[in-house]
Structures are given as structure tokens and as C-alpha cells.
CSV table of C-alpha atoms in Angstrom, one decimal:
chain,number,residue,atom,x,y,z
A,197,MET,CA,8.3,20.2,24.8
A,198,ALA,CA,10.1,18.2,22.0
A,199,ASN,CA,8.1,18.0,18.7
A,200,LYS,CA,5.9,14.8,17.5
A,201,LYS,CA,7.5,12.4,14.9
A,202,MET,CA,6.6,10.9,12.4
A,203,THR,CA,8.0,8.3,9.7
A,204,ILE,CA,7.0,7.4,6.0
A,205,ILE,CA,8.0,4.3,4.0
A,206,ALA,CA,8.0,5.7,0.8
A,207,SER,CA,8.1,2.3,-1.7
A,208,LYS,CA,6.5,2.8,-4.7
A,209,GLY,CA,7.7,4.3,-7.5
A,210,THR,CA,4.9,5.4,-9.5
A,211,LEU,CA,4.1,9.3,-10.2
A,212,ASP,CA,0.2,9.3,-8.0
A,213,MET,CA,2.3,7.3,-5.2
A,214,ALA,CA,5.0,9.6,-5.0
A,215,TYR,CA,2.2,12.2,-4.1
A,216,PRO,CA,1.2,10.8,-0.3
A,217,PRO,CA,4.6,10.4,1.1
A,218,LEU,CA,5.8,14.1,-0.4
A,219,ILE,CA,2.2,15.7,0.7
A,220,LEU,CA,2.0,14.2,4.2
A,221,ALA,CA,5.3,15.2,5.0
A,222,THR,CA,5.7,18.5,4.0
A,223,THR,CA,2.0,19.5,5.4
A,224,ALA,CA,3.3,17.6,8.8
A,225,VAL,CA,6.6,19.3,8.5
A,226,ALA,CA,4.5,22.9,8.2
A,227,MET,CA,3.1,21.7,11.2
A,228,ASP,CA,6.4,21.4,12.8
A,229,LEU,CA,6.6,17.4,13.2
A,230,ASP,CA,9.4,16.3,13.3
A,231,VAL,CA,9.7,13.6,9.8
A,232,THR,CA,11.5,11.3,8.5
A,233,ILE,CA,11.2,9.6,4.5
A,234,PHE,CA,13.0,6.1,4.2
A,235,PHE,CA,13.0,5.5,0.4
A,236,THR,CA,13.0,2.1,-0.6
A,237,PHE,CA,12.3,-0.6,-3.2
A,238,TYR,CA,9.9,1.5,-6.4
A,239,GLY,CA,9.9,4.5,-4.0
A,240,LEU,CA,14.1,5.1,-5.4
A,241,GLN,CA,13.4,6.2,-7.9
A,242,ILE,CA,11.7,9.2,-7.0
A,243,ILE,CA,15.4,10.6,-5.2
A,244,LYS,CA,16.8,9.8,-8.3
A,245,LYS,CA,18.8,12.9,-9.8
A,246,ASP,CA,16.8,14.4,-12.0
A,247,ASN,CA,14.1,11.6,-11.6
A,248,ALA,CA,11.2,12.5,-9.5
A,249,ASP,CA,9.1,14.6,-12.4
A,250,LYS,CA,9.8,12.1,-15.2
A,251,LEU,CA,7.6,9.5,-12.9
A,252,LYS,CA,5.1,7.3,-14.4
A,253,ILE,CA,1.4,6.0,-14.3
A,254,SER,CA,0.3,2.9,-15.7
A,255,PRO,CA,-3.7,2.2,-15.8
A,256,LEU,CA,-3.3,-1.2,-15.8
A,257,GLY,CA,-4.4,-3.5,-13.0
A,258,ASN,CA,-6.2,0.2,-11.5
A,259,PRO,CA,-9.9,0.5,-12.9
A,260,ALA,CA,-10.1,2.8,-9.7
A,261,MET,CA,-8.0,5.1,-11.9
A,262,PRO,CA,-9.8,8.6,-13.6
A,263,MET,CA,-10.4,8.3,-17.1
A,264,PRO,CA,-11.8,10.5,-19.6
A,265,MET,CA,-13.5,7.5,-21.4
A,266,PRO,CA,-13.7,3.8,-20.5
A,267,ILE,CA,-10.5,2.0,-21.5
A,268,PRO,CA,-10.8,-1.4,-22.4
A,269,ALA,CA,-7.4,-3.2,-20.3
A,270,LEU,CA,-6.4,-4.6,-24.0
A,271,ILE,CA,-6.5,-1.2,-25.2
A,272,ALA,CA,-4.6,-0.2,-22.2
A,273,THR,CA,-2.0,-2.2,-22.9
A,274,LEU,CA,-0.6,0.2,-25.9
A,275,PRO,CA,3.2,2.0,-26.2
A,276,SER,CA,0.8,5.2,-25.8
A,277,MET,CA,-1.5,4.8,-23.2
A,278,GLN,CA,1.1,4.8,-20.4
A,279,ALA,CA,2.0,7.7,-21.6
A,280,ILE,CA,-0.6,9.4,-22.2
A,281,ALA,CA,-2.9,7.9,-18.6
A,282,THR,CA,0.4,9.6,-17.0
A,283,SER,CA,0.4,13.3,-19.4
A,284,MET,CA,-3.3,13.3,-18.2
A,285,MET,CA,-3.1,13.5,-14.4
A,286,LYS,CA,0.0,15.3,-14.9
A,287,SER,CA,-2.4,18.2,-16.1
A,288,MET,CA,-4.9,16.8,-13.7
A,289,PHE,CA,-2.7,17.9,-10.9
A,290,LYS,CA,-1.7,21.5,-12.5
A,291,LYS,CA,-4.5,22.6,-13.8
A,292,HIS,CA,-5.9,22.8,-9.7
A,293,GLY,CA,-2.3,24.4,-8.7
A,294,VAL,CA,-0.7,21.3,-7.1
A,295,ALA,CA,2.7,21.1,-6.8
A,296,THR,CA,5.2,18.7,-9.2
A,297,VAL,CA,6.5,15.3,-7.4
A,298,GLY,CA,9.8,17.6,-8.2
A,299,SER,CA,8.4,21.0,-6.5
A,300,LEU,CA,7.5,18.8,-3.1
A,301,LEU,CA,10.6,17.0,-3.1
A,302,GLU,CA,12.3,20.3,-2.9
A,303,LEU,CA,9.9,22.1,-0.9
A,304,ALA,CA,10.5,18.9,2.0
A,305,LYS,CA,14.7,18.3,1.2
A,306,GLU,CA,14.3,22.8,2.1
A,307,SER,CA,12.0,22.4,5.5
A,308,GLY,CA,14.0,20.5,6.9
A,309,VAL,CA,12.4,16.6,5.9
A,310,LYS,CA,14.7,13.5,6.8
A,311,MET,CA,15.3,12.0,3.5
A,312,ILE,CA,17.1,8.3,4.0
A,313,ALA,CA,17.7,6.1,0.8
A,314,CYS,CA,17.5,2.2,1.7
A,315,GLN,CA,20.8,1.1,1.1
A,316,MET,CA,20.0,-2.6,0.5
A,317,SER,CA,17.7,-1.6,-1.6
A,318,MET,CA,19.9,0.6,-4.0
A,319,ASP,CA,22.5,-2.3,-4.0
A,320,VAL,CA,19.8,-5.3,-5.6
A,321,MET,CA,18.7,-2.3,-7.6
A,322,GLY,CA,22.4,-1.4,-8.9
A,323,ILE,CA,21.9,2.6,-8.3
A,324,GLN,CA,24.9,4.2,-6.8
A,325,GLN,CA,24.9,7.0,-4.3
A,326,SER,CA,26.0,9.2,-7.1
A,327,ASP,CA,22.8,8.7,-8.5
A,328,ILE,CA,20.6,10.2,-6.1
A,329,MET,CA,20.1,13.4,-4.9
A,330,GLU,CA,22.2,16.1,-3.2
A,331,GLY,CA,20.8,16.0,1.0
A,332,VAL,CA,19.8,12.4,1.1
A,333,GLU,CA,21.3,10.1,3.2
A,334,PHE,CA,21.6,6.6,3.6
A,335,GLY,CA,20.8,4.1,6.0
A,336,GLY,CA,18.9,0.7,6.3
A,337,ALA,CA,15.5,-1.3,8.0
A,338,ALA,CA,17.9,-1.1,11.7
A,339,THR,CA,18.0,3.5,10.6
A,340,TRP,CA,14.1,3.5,9.8
A,341,MET,CA,13.0,1.4,13.0
A,342,ASP,CA,14.6,4.1,15.3
A,343,ALA,CA,13.4,6.9,13.8
A,344,ALA,CA,10.2,4.9,14.1
A,345,ALA,CA,9.8,3.3,17.6
A,346,GLU,CA,10.2,7.6,18.9
A,347,SER,CA,7.4,8.8,16.4
A,348,GLN,CA,3.6,8.9,17.2
A,349,VAL,CA,2.7,8.5,13.7
A,350,ASN,CA,4.0,6.0,11.1
A,351,LEU,CA,3.1,5.2,7.7
A,352,PHE,CA,4.0,2.8,4.6
A,353,VAL,CA,2.9,3.9,1.2
B,197,MET,CA,11.3,-1.5,30.8
B,198,ALA,CA,8.3,-3.9,28.4
B,199,ASN,CA,9.7,-3.3,24.6
B,200,LYS,CA,8.4,-1.8,22.0
B,201,LYS,CA,6.2,-3.6,20.1
B,202,MET,CA,4.9,-3.6,16.7
B,203,THR,CA,2.5,-5.0,13.8
B,204,ILE,CA,2.6,-5.8,10.4
B,205,ILE,CA,-0.6,-5.7,8.6
B,206,ALA,CA,0.9,-8.2,5.0
B,207,SER,CA,-2.2,-7.6,2.5
B,208,LYS,CA,-0.3,-8.2,-0.5
B,209,GLY,CA,1.6,-11.5,-2.2
B,210,THR,CA,3.3,-10.8,-4.7
B,211,LEU,CA,7.4,-11.3,-4.3
B,212,ASP,CA,8.3,-8.0,-3.5
B,213,MET,CA,5.5,-7.0,-1.9
B,214,ALA,CA,6.4,-9.7,0.2
B,215,TYR,CA,10.5,-8.7,1.8
B,216,PRO,CA,9.1,-5.5,3.2
B,217,PRO,CA,6.9,-7.0,6.0
B,218,LEU,CA,9.4,-10.0,6.4
B,219,ILE,CA,12.1,-7.8,6.4
B,220,LEU,CA,10.7,-4.9,8.7
B,221,ALA,CA,10.2,-7.9,11.2
B,222,THR,CA,13.1,-9.5,11.5
B,223,THR,CA,15.0,-5.8,11.9
B,224,ALA,CA,12.4,-5.1,14.5
B,225,VAL,CA,12.9,-8.4,16.4
B,226,ALA,CA,16.8,-8.7,16.7
B,227,MET,CA,16.0,-4.7,17.9
B,228,ASP,CA,14.0,-6.5,20.9
B,229,LEU,CA,10.6,-5.6,19.9
B,230,ASP,CA,7.6,-7.4,19.8
B,231,VAL,CA,6.7,-8.3,16.9
B,232,THR,CA,3.2,-9.5,15.2
B,233,ILE,CA,2.3,-9.8,11.6
B,234,PHE,CA,-1.9,-10.3,10.8
B,235,PHE,CA,-1.1,-12.2,6.7
B,236,THR,CA,-4.4,-11.0,5.3
B,237,PHE,CA,-5.8,-10.8,2.1
B,238,TYR,CA,-3.5,-11.4,-0.9
B,239,GLY,CA,-0.8,-11.6,2.0
B,240,LEU,CA,-2.2,-15.5,3.2
B,241,GLN,CA,0.1,-16.3,0.0
B,242,ILE,CA,3.6,-16.2,2.2
B,243,ILE,CA,2.1,-17.7,4.7
B,244,LYS,CA,1.0,-21.3,2.8
B,245,LYS,CA,3.1,-24.0,2.7
B,246,ASP,CA,5.9,-24.6,0.3
B,247,ASN,CA,4.6,-21.5,-1.3
B,248,ALA,CA,6.7,-18.0,0.3
B,249,ASP,CA,9.4,-19.0,-2.9
B,250,LYS,CA,7.0,-19.6,-5.6
B,251,LEU,CA,5.4,-15.9,-5.3
B,252,LYS,CA,5.6,-14.3,-8.7
B,253,ILE,CA,5.7,-10.3,-9.8
B,254,SER,CA,4.1,-8.7,-12.8
B,255,PRO,CA,6.1,-5.5,-14.8
B,256,LEU,CA,2.7,-5.1,-15.6
B,257,GLY,CA,0.6,-1.9,-14.1
B,258,ASN,CA,4.0,-1.2,-12.4
B,259,PRO,CA,6.1,2.0,-14.8
B,260,ALA,CA,8.5,2.1,-11.6
B,261,MET,CA,10.0,-1.8,-11.7
B,262,PRO,CA,13.5,-1.6,-13.5
B,263,MET,CA,13.9,-3.9,-16.1
B,264,PRO,CA,16.8,-4.3,-18.3
B,265,MET,CA,15.3,-2.8,-21.2
B,266,PRO,CA,12.0,-0.5,-21.7
B,267,ILE,CA,8.4,-3.4,-21.6
B,268,PRO,CA,6.2,-2.2,-23.3
B,269,ALA,CA,2.8,-2.8,-22.0
B,270,LEU,CA,2.1,-5.1,-24.4
B,271,ILE,CA,4.9,-7.1,-24.3
B,272,ALA,CA,4.6,-7.3,-20.9
B,273,THR,CA,1.3,-9.5,-21.0
B,274,LEU,CA,3.0,-12.0,-22.8
B,275,PRO,CA,2.6,-15.6,-20.8
B,276,SER,CA,6.9,-15.0,-20.9
B,277,MET,CA,6.7,-12.2,-19.6
B,278,GLN,CA,5.7,-12.4,-15.7
B,279,ALA,CA,8.1,-15.8,-15.9
B,280,ILE,CA,11.3,-13.3,-17.1
B,281,ALA,CA,10.1,-10.7,-14.3
B,282,THR,CA,10.2,-12.5,-11.6
B,283,SER,CA,13.6,-14.3,-12.2
B,284,MET,CA,14.7,-11.5,-13.0
B,285,MET,CA,14.2,-9.7,-9.6
B,286,LYS,CA,14.9,-13.3,-7.7
B,287,SER,CA,18.4,-13.6,-8.9
B,288,MET,CA,19.1,-9.5,-8.6
B,289,PHE,CA,18.3,-10.5,-4.4
B,290,LYS,CA,20.3,-14.0,-4.7
B,291,LYS,CA,23.4,-11.6,-6.0
B,292,HIS,CA,23.7,-8.8,-3.6
B,293,GLY,CA,23.1,-11.6,-0.7
B,294,VAL,CA,19.6,-10.3,0.6
B,295,ALA,CA,17.9,-13.9,1.5
B,296,THR,CA,14.9,-15.4,0.4
B,297,VAL,CA,11.0,-14.6,1.0
B,298,GLY,CA,11.4,-18.5,2.4
B,299,SER,CA,14.2,-17.3,4.7
B,300,LEU,CA,13.1,-14.5,5.7
B,301,LEU,CA,9.8,-16.5,7.5
B,302,GLU,CA,12.0,-19.2,9.1
B,303,LEU,CA,14.1,-16.2,10.4
B,304,ALA,CA,11.2,-15.0,11.6
B,305,LYS,CA,9.3,-17.5,13.3
B,306,GLU,CA,12.4,-19.1,14.9
B,307,SER,CA,13.5,-15.6,15.8
B,308,GLY,CA,10.1,-14.7,17.7
B,309,VAL,CA,7.7,-13.3,15.2
B,310,LYS,CA,4.3,-13.6,16.2
B,311,MET,CA,2.3,-14.2,12.6
B,312,ILE,CA,-1.1,-14.4,12.7
B,313,ALA,CA,-3.4,-16.1,10.3
B,314,CYS,CA,-7.0,-14.1,9.3
B,315,GLN,CA,-9.3,-17.0,9.3
B,316,MET,CA,-12.3,-14.5,7.8
B,317,SER,CA,-9.9,-14.1,4.5
B,318,MET,CA,-9.0,-17.5,5.0
B,319,ASP,CA,-13.1,-18.6,4.6
B,320,VAL,CA,-12.9,-16.1,1.3
B,321,MET,CA,-10.2,-17.6,-0.4
B,322,GLY,CA,-11.1,-21.2,0.5
B,323,ILE,CA,-7.9,-22.0,2.3
B,324,GLN,CA,-7.9,-24.6,5.0
B,325,GLN,CA,-5.9,-24.3,8.4
B,326,SER,CA,-3.6,-27.1,7.3
B,327,ASP,CA,-2.8,-25.3,3.5
B,328,ILE,CA,-1.3,-22.8,5.7
B,329,MET,CA,2.9,-23.3,7.4
B,330,GLU,CA,3.0,-24.8,10.9
B,331,GLY,CA,4.3,-22.0,13.6
B,332,VAL,CA,0.9,-19.0,12.1
B,333,GLU,CA,-2.0,-18.7,14.8
B,334,PHE,CA,-5.6,-18.4,13.6
B,335,GLY,CA,-7.5,-15.3,14.4
B,336,GLY,CA,-9.6,-12.1,13.0
B,337,ALA,CA,-9.2,-8.0,12.4
B,338,ALA,CA,-10.3,-7.7,16.4
B,339,THR,CA,-6.6,-10.2,17.6
B,340,TRP,CA,-4.8,-7.3,15.1
B,341,MET,CA,-6.2,-4.7,16.8
B,342,ASP,CA,-6.0,-5.8,20.8
B,343,ALA,CA,-2.1,-6.3,19.6
B,344,ALA,CA,-2.2,-2.5,17.2
B,345,ALA,CA,-3.5,-0.8,20.2
B,346,GLU,CA,-0.6,-1.8,22.5
B,347,SER,CA,2.1,-1.6,19.7
B,348,GLN,CA,4.3,1.9,19.4
B,349,VAL,CA,4.9,1.3,15.5
B,350,ASN,CA,1.3,-0.1,13.1
B,351,LEU,CA,1.9,-0.7,9.1
B,352,PHE,CA,-0.4,-1.4,6.4
B,353,VAL,CA,1.6,-3.4,4.3
C,1372,MET,CA,-10.0,6.9,30.4
C,1373,ALA,CA,-10.8,8.4,27.0
C,1374,ASN,CA,-11.1,6.1,24.3
C,1375,LYS,CA,-8.1,5.2,22.1
C,1376,LYS,CA,-8.2,6.4,18.9
C,1377,MET,CA,-7.0,5.5,14.8
C,1378,THR,CA,-6.9,6.9,11.3
C,1379,ILE,CA,-6.7,5.1,8.5
C,1380,ILE,CA,-6.2,6.9,4.9
C,1381,ALA,CA,-7.9,4.7,2.5
C,1382,SER,CA,-5.9,5.7,-0.9
C,1383,LYS,CA,-6.9,2.4,-3.4
C,1384,GLY,CA,-10.6,2.4,-4.6
C,1385,THR,CA,-10.2,-0.9,-6.2
C,1386,LEU,CA,-12.7,-4.0,-4.8
C,1387,ASP,CA,-10.1,-5.6,-3.2
C,1388,MET,CA,-8.3,-2.4,-1.3
C,1389,ALA,CA,-11.7,-1.0,-0.5
C,1390,TYR,CA,-12.3,-3.7,2.4
C,1391,PRO,CA,-9.4,-3.0,4.6
C,1392,PRO,CA,-10.4,0.3,5.3
C,1393,LEU,CA,-13.9,-0.8,6.3
C,1394,ILE,CA,-13.3,-3.6,8.1
C,1395,LEU,CA,-10.5,-2.3,10.2
C,1396,ALA,CA,-12.9,0.6,11.0
C,1397,THR,CA,-15.7,-1.1,12.1
C,1398,THR,CA,-14.0,-3.9,13.9
C,1399,ALA,CA,-12.3,-0.8,15.9
C,1400,VAL,CA,-15.0,1.4,16.5
C,1401,ALA,CA,-16.8,-2.1,17.6
C,1402,MET,CA,-14.1,-2.2,20.4
C,1403,ASP,CA,-14.5,1.8,21.3
C,1404,LEU,CA,-11.8,3.0,19.4
C,1405,ASP,CA,-12.8,6.9,18.0
C,1406,VAL,CA,-12.2,6.3,14.6
C,1407,THR,CA,-11.2,8.7,11.3
C,1408,ILE,CA,-11.1,7.2,7.9
C,1409,PHE,CA,-9.2,9.7,5.6
C,1410,PHE,CA,-10.3,9.6,2.4
C,1411,THR,CA,-8.1,10.7,-0.9
C,1412,PHE,CA,-6.7,9.8,-4.8
C,1413,TYR,CA,-8.9,6.7,-5.8
C,1414,GLY,CA,-10.4,6.2,-2.2
C,1415,LEU,CA,-12.7,8.6,-2.8
C,1416,GLN,CA,-13.9,5.9,-5.4
C,1417,ILE,CA,-15.5,4.5,-2.1
C,1418,ILE,CA,-17.7,7.2,-1.2
C,1419,LYS,CA,-18.5,8.3,-4.3
C,1420,LYS,CA,-22.3,8.6,-4.3
C,1421,ASP,CA,-24.1,4.8,-5.7
C,1422,ASN,CA,-20.9,3.7,-6.4
C,1423,ALA,CA,-19.4,1.0,-3.0
C,1424,ASP,CA,-20.3,-1.8,-4.2
C,1425,LYS,CA,-19.8,-0.6,-8.5
C,1426,LEU,CA,-15.6,-0.8,-7.4
C,1427,LYS,CA,-14.3,-3.3,-9.6
C,1428,ILE,CA,-11.0,-5.1,-9.4
C,1429,SER,CA,-8.6,-6.1,-12.1
C,1430,PRO,CA,-6.3,-9.9,-12.2
C,1431,LEU,CA,-3.5,-7.4,-14.6
C,1432,GLY,CA,-0.6,-7.1,-12.6
C,1433,ASN,CA,-1.3,-9.2,-9.2
C,1434,PRO,CA,-0.4,-12.5,-9.8
C,1435,ALA,CA,-1.4,-13.2,-6.0
C,1436,MET,CA,-5.1,-12.5,-6.6
C,1437,PRO,CA,-6.5,-16.6,-6.4
C,1438,MET,CA,-8.0,-17.2,-9.8
C,1439,PRO,CA,-10.0,-20.6,-10.2
C,1440,MET,CA,-7.3,-21.4,-13.1
C,1441,PRO,CA,-3.8,-19.5,-14.1
C,1442,ILE,CA,-5.1,-17.0,-16.7
C,1443,PRO,CA,-2.3,-15.5,-18.7
C,1444,ALA,CA,-1.7,-11.5,-18.7
C,1445,LEU,CA,-2.7,-11.1,-22.2
C,1446,ILE,CA,-5.8,-12.8,-21.4
C,1447,ALA,CA,-6.1,-11.0,-18.8
C,1448,THR,CA,-6.2,-7.7,-20.8
C,1449,LEU,CA,-9.7,-8.9,-22.7
C,1450,PRO,CA,-12.6,-6.7,-21.6
C,1451,SER,CA,-14.3,-9.8,-19.9
C,1452,MET,CA,-11.9,-11.0,-17.9
C,1453,GLN,CA,-11.7,-7.4,-15.6
C,1454,ALA,CA,-15.6,-9.1,-15.1
C,1455,ILE,CA,-15.4,-12.0,-14.4
C,1456,ALA,CA,-12.5,-10.9,-11.6
C,1457,THR,CA,-14.6,-8.5,-10.0
C,1458,SER,CA,-17.9,-10.4,-10.2
C,1459,MET,CA,-15.7,-13.4,-9.1
C,1460,MET,CA,-15.0,-12.1,-6.0
C,1461,LYS,CA,-18.1,-10.8,-5.1
C,1462,SER,CA,-19.6,-14.5,-5.0
C,1463,MET,CA,-17.1,-15.8,-3.1
C,1464,PHE,CA,-17.2,-12.6,-0.6
C,1465,LYS,CA,-21.4,-13.6,-0.8
C,1466,LYS,CA,-20.8,-17.0,-0.2
C,1467,HIS,CA,-18.9,-16.3,3.2
C,1468,GLY,CA,-21.0,-13.7,4.8
C,1469,VAL,CA,-18.8,-11.1,4.5
C,1470,ALA,CA,-21.3,-7.7,3.6
C,1471,THR,CA,-20.9,-5.6,1.0
C,1472,VAL,CA,-18.6,-2.2,0.4
C,1473,GLY,CA,-22.0,-0.8,0.5
C,1474,SER,CA,-22.6,-2.1,3.6
C,1475,LEU,CA,-19.6,-2.1,5.2
C,1476,LEU,CA,-19.3,2.0,4.8
C,1477,GLU,CA,-22.8,2.2,5.6
C,1478,LEU,CA,-22.0,0.8,9.3
C,1479,ALA,CA,-19.6,2.2,9.4
C,1480,LYS,CA,-21.0,5.5,9.1
C,1481,GLU,CA,-24.2,4.4,11.6
C,1482,SER,CA,-21.5,3.2,13.8
C,1483,GLY,CA,-19.1,6.5,14.6
C,1484,VAL,CA,-16.6,6.7,12.6
C,1485,LYS,CA,-15.6,9.8,11.3
C,1486,MET,CA,-15.1,10.1,7.0
C,1487,ILE,CA,-13.6,12.5,5.7
C,1488,ALA,CA,-12.8,12.8,2.3
C,1489,CYS,CA,-10.1,14.8,0.8
C,1490,GLN,CA,-11.2,18.2,-0.5
C,1491,MET,CA,-7.3,18.8,-3.0
C,1492,SER,CA,-8.1,15.9,-4.1
C,1493,MET,CA,-11.0,15.9,-4.7
C,1494,ASP,CA,-10.4,19.3,-6.9
C,1495,VAL,CA,-7.7,17.4,-8.5
C,1496,MET,CA,-10.2,14.7,-9.8
C,1497,GLY,CA,-13.2,17.0,-10.3
C,1498,ILE,CA,-15.4,15.4,-7.9
C,1499,GLN,CA,-18.2,17.6,-6.1
C,1500,GLN,CA,-19.1,17.6,-2.8
C,1501,SER,CA,-23.0,16.7,-4.1
C,1502,ASP,CA,-21.1,13.6,-6.1
C,1503,ILE,CA,-20.1,12.2,-2.4
C,1504,MET,CA,-22.6,10.4,-0.2
C,1505,GLU,CA,-24.3,11.9,2.5
C,1506,GLY,CA,-22.2,12.3,7.0
C,1507,VAL,CA,-18.8,12.6,4.7
C,1508,GLU,CA,-16.7,15.8,6.0
C,1509,PHE,CA,-14.7,17.5,3.9
C,1510,GLY,CA,-10.5,18.4,4.3
C,1511,GLY,CA,-7.0,18.0,3.8
C,1512,ALA,CA,-3.9,17.1,5.0
C,1513,ALA,CA,-3.9,18.9,8.1
C,1514,THR,CA,-6.9,17.6,9.3
C,1515,TRP,CA,-5.7,13.9,9.5
C,1516,MET,CA,-2.3,14.7,10.4
C,1517,ASP,CA,-4.5,16.8,13.8
C,1518,ALA,CA,-6.0,13.7,14.1
C,1519,ALA,CA,-3.7,11.0,13.6
C,1520,ALA,CA,-1.1,13.0,16.3
C,1521,GLU,CA,-3.4,12.4,18.0
C,1522,SER,CA,-4.3,9.0,17.7
C,1523,GLN,CA,-2.5,4.9,19.0
C,1524,VAL,CA,-2.8,3.6,15.5
C,1525,ASN,CA,-2.7,5.4,12.1
C,1526,LEU,CA,-2.6,3.5,8.3
C,1527,PHE,CA,-2.1,4.3,5.4
C,1528,VAL,CA,-4.2,1.9,2.7
């Protein structure tokens, strides 16, 4: 019987929202699903060369982000706060043995997750094919649609 | 054989996140899928009359947004920055021949994408049926659920 | 015939984005679907004990949020604005007879929605099993994947 299939659209480029597509994709492929990730909009930041481990988060506009102490929004705008929040989240992941975004990306590639970069988004954002990591294909919404129509699970992250 | 079907829940009302539902829907309908978009929460902003091309984005809280230069968060709070970010993204889309949100909305309507506005969200936000563009139907979560249960692809944007 | 099935990944912990998973889940279960919600990342805030009705929203970074008057972003950073926006949205929901997040959560539990907390996210965020409300099970991405592969509808919120 053919494997079940999953597609994930990765549209966010923050450190926190880079994790769900990669964790779900690597889990699914380990369970013998065929997985395609379509990187579009800000999600392209994840697959730019040497950028996966430079993604940032911001506490601004997300009162659900756990912080060691309540941060008033005005203070959260200080330049140092984004760096602090990013560094804090990275250390929380590391402390609990969760792989970095870069490592998950490598794992996804090695384990056969098909990765497609959205050419239209690249054009709009001025990203060249040479800016994108090796092993990623290029396509459009129709490429994703073809895969999604044959998949049992499709997610937009 | 009956066409494959897709539903998209459009829950965001920013300029950037208005694009994915409309691009995916117009692509899908061109590939002969039956498509339903369910506009709810902030997504109602997209289908308010004469509002599609007034949607805005904010660089706040999204360090993955490409900007011509790094913008410290404190400066990003200045009233002019939201206008600058919105204008910059619009010109990036225009320069690369990507249709406006308003044009994509018209295309979606003309090509038979079924559009449903969430009546409960409208009530909560004080939006009248007369505030919504022509050609949109009104329904609730159960209306979406009926369509989703018969669809091969369902996305929450 | 077996019921149709739906899974929802609830990854956000703000007041506004806590609603979609719970409204869709309670609607679906009333229509005889089997529903699983997988709470992960910030979504864990929804199921922390006595926390559902303490969730907040921020106007920062979301220019699509309806406010009684335009709020310049700099003013939106004032500590009081998050409280004002949260209180305003709660009163809008209440005025229109929409249940609180806490009530919807109870309804979901009583009506048989299966709720799973992501153990890995809990570990990363330092959340104990005793911090989570009664009736929630614990699992990982593979637990969700098993349910999703057998479901007709899967959403990432």
C-alpha cells in the first residue's frame, strides 16, 4: 500500500514558528509518511543558507510567550529585548535536548522530506536561488496544490 | 468524477496574511478544485467593502519581515513605521507583478470560489451584512464544517 | 459507518486565537465528528489550570484588530493598552453571548473532545503535568500524527 502523505506550508520565519513544520515533518517521515514542506513568505527565512540558526523571536504582540518576569510592552520594544527573548528561548530548547532549527532542517533533508521554496515569494522578497540551501526545489502554489490534493494531511503554519 | 474540494479558513486581516488564502484559492480553482473560503475574526477585514486594498502590516513582533535596514523595535512603534512597512510591501508586490488583494478577491469571486463570512464574528465585531462585499454568503462554523468534511484539503490561515 | 474525524493543533495562547480551536472543536463534536485537540507551544496556556480566562491579547503587530479608535503603535506599547484591548475583546464577546474560553473548554471536555498536551513543549516551558487541567492526556507529535492520519480534517491554529 502506498504511504500516506502530508504537506505543510511554512509561512512564518520566527524562531518559534520554524519549529512546528520541522518537528511535524521529521516525526511524520519517521512514521513512513511522504512529506512535503512548501516554504513561502517569511518561511523562506528558514531555508536561506546559514540562516536557520539566526532566526529571532519577539515578545511584542505575544502576551502568551513565557518570560522569566512580566515585560511591559514599552520595555519590550527596547532593542535588547528581542535578543534576550531569542537567546532565552534557544537556551530553553537546548536545556531540554531539543535540536536546533538548523539540525532539524538537516534531519528533514537527510530523511527524505521534500522541500520546495515558493518562487513567487522569492521574487517578491528579492531572494535568489543561490541564496537557498542545497537540496531545496523551486515551485509555485500549483506545485503545492498537486501534492496537497494527493495527501491525507495538509497544514498551514 | 467529482472535483476535489478545498476549504480555507481566513482568520487574519493583515496585508501579508490576506495573500495566502486568495493565492491558494485562485490557484486551486484554476486547477478545477471546488474552493470555499470561510472569513472569520480579523479575516473579515479582507471582505469588508472597499477595504481589501487598505489592509496594513506592522513590523512589530515579526523579526522575519524583510526590511531595507534593521529597525529597532522602539523605532518600529513610531506611527510612521506601519505606513512605511505597508507601503514597502505593496510596492514589492507591485514591482514583481503580483496582483493586489482587491484584484485577487475579484478574481476569486469571478472564478467561482465560494466565500462565506462568519456571522458570529460579524456580530462580535459589530460588522453588518451591508458592510460586506457583494457575492459573499453568511454562515457559521457548522457551514464550514459541512464543507470541510467533504473536502480533501483544509487549511487554517 | 464510523464517524468522521478532525484534529486541531492549538499552538497560540492569546485570547483571540484560543477561540478558533475550541469553537471549531465543539461545533464538530456536536455534528458527530471525533475531535482531538493537540495543545502545543503557547497553546498550552489555554489548558493550564485556571488560566483559560486569563489569556490576553495585544494590539501590537496586529493592525487588523478592531479598536474603538486608531491606536498609534507607540501608545499601544503603554502597559495599560494590553489590559484595555483584552478587556474590550472580552466585553465584545460577552455582549454578543459568546461563551468564555473557560466555558468552551469545559464544554469541549464534557462533550468528548480528546485533548492532548504536548509533553515536549511542556518540558521546554517548564510546565508540570500537575499544572494542566484535569481530563487532558499527555503525548507527543507522534500521538497527533497517528490521529491526523486517520482524520478527514486537520488544522494548525
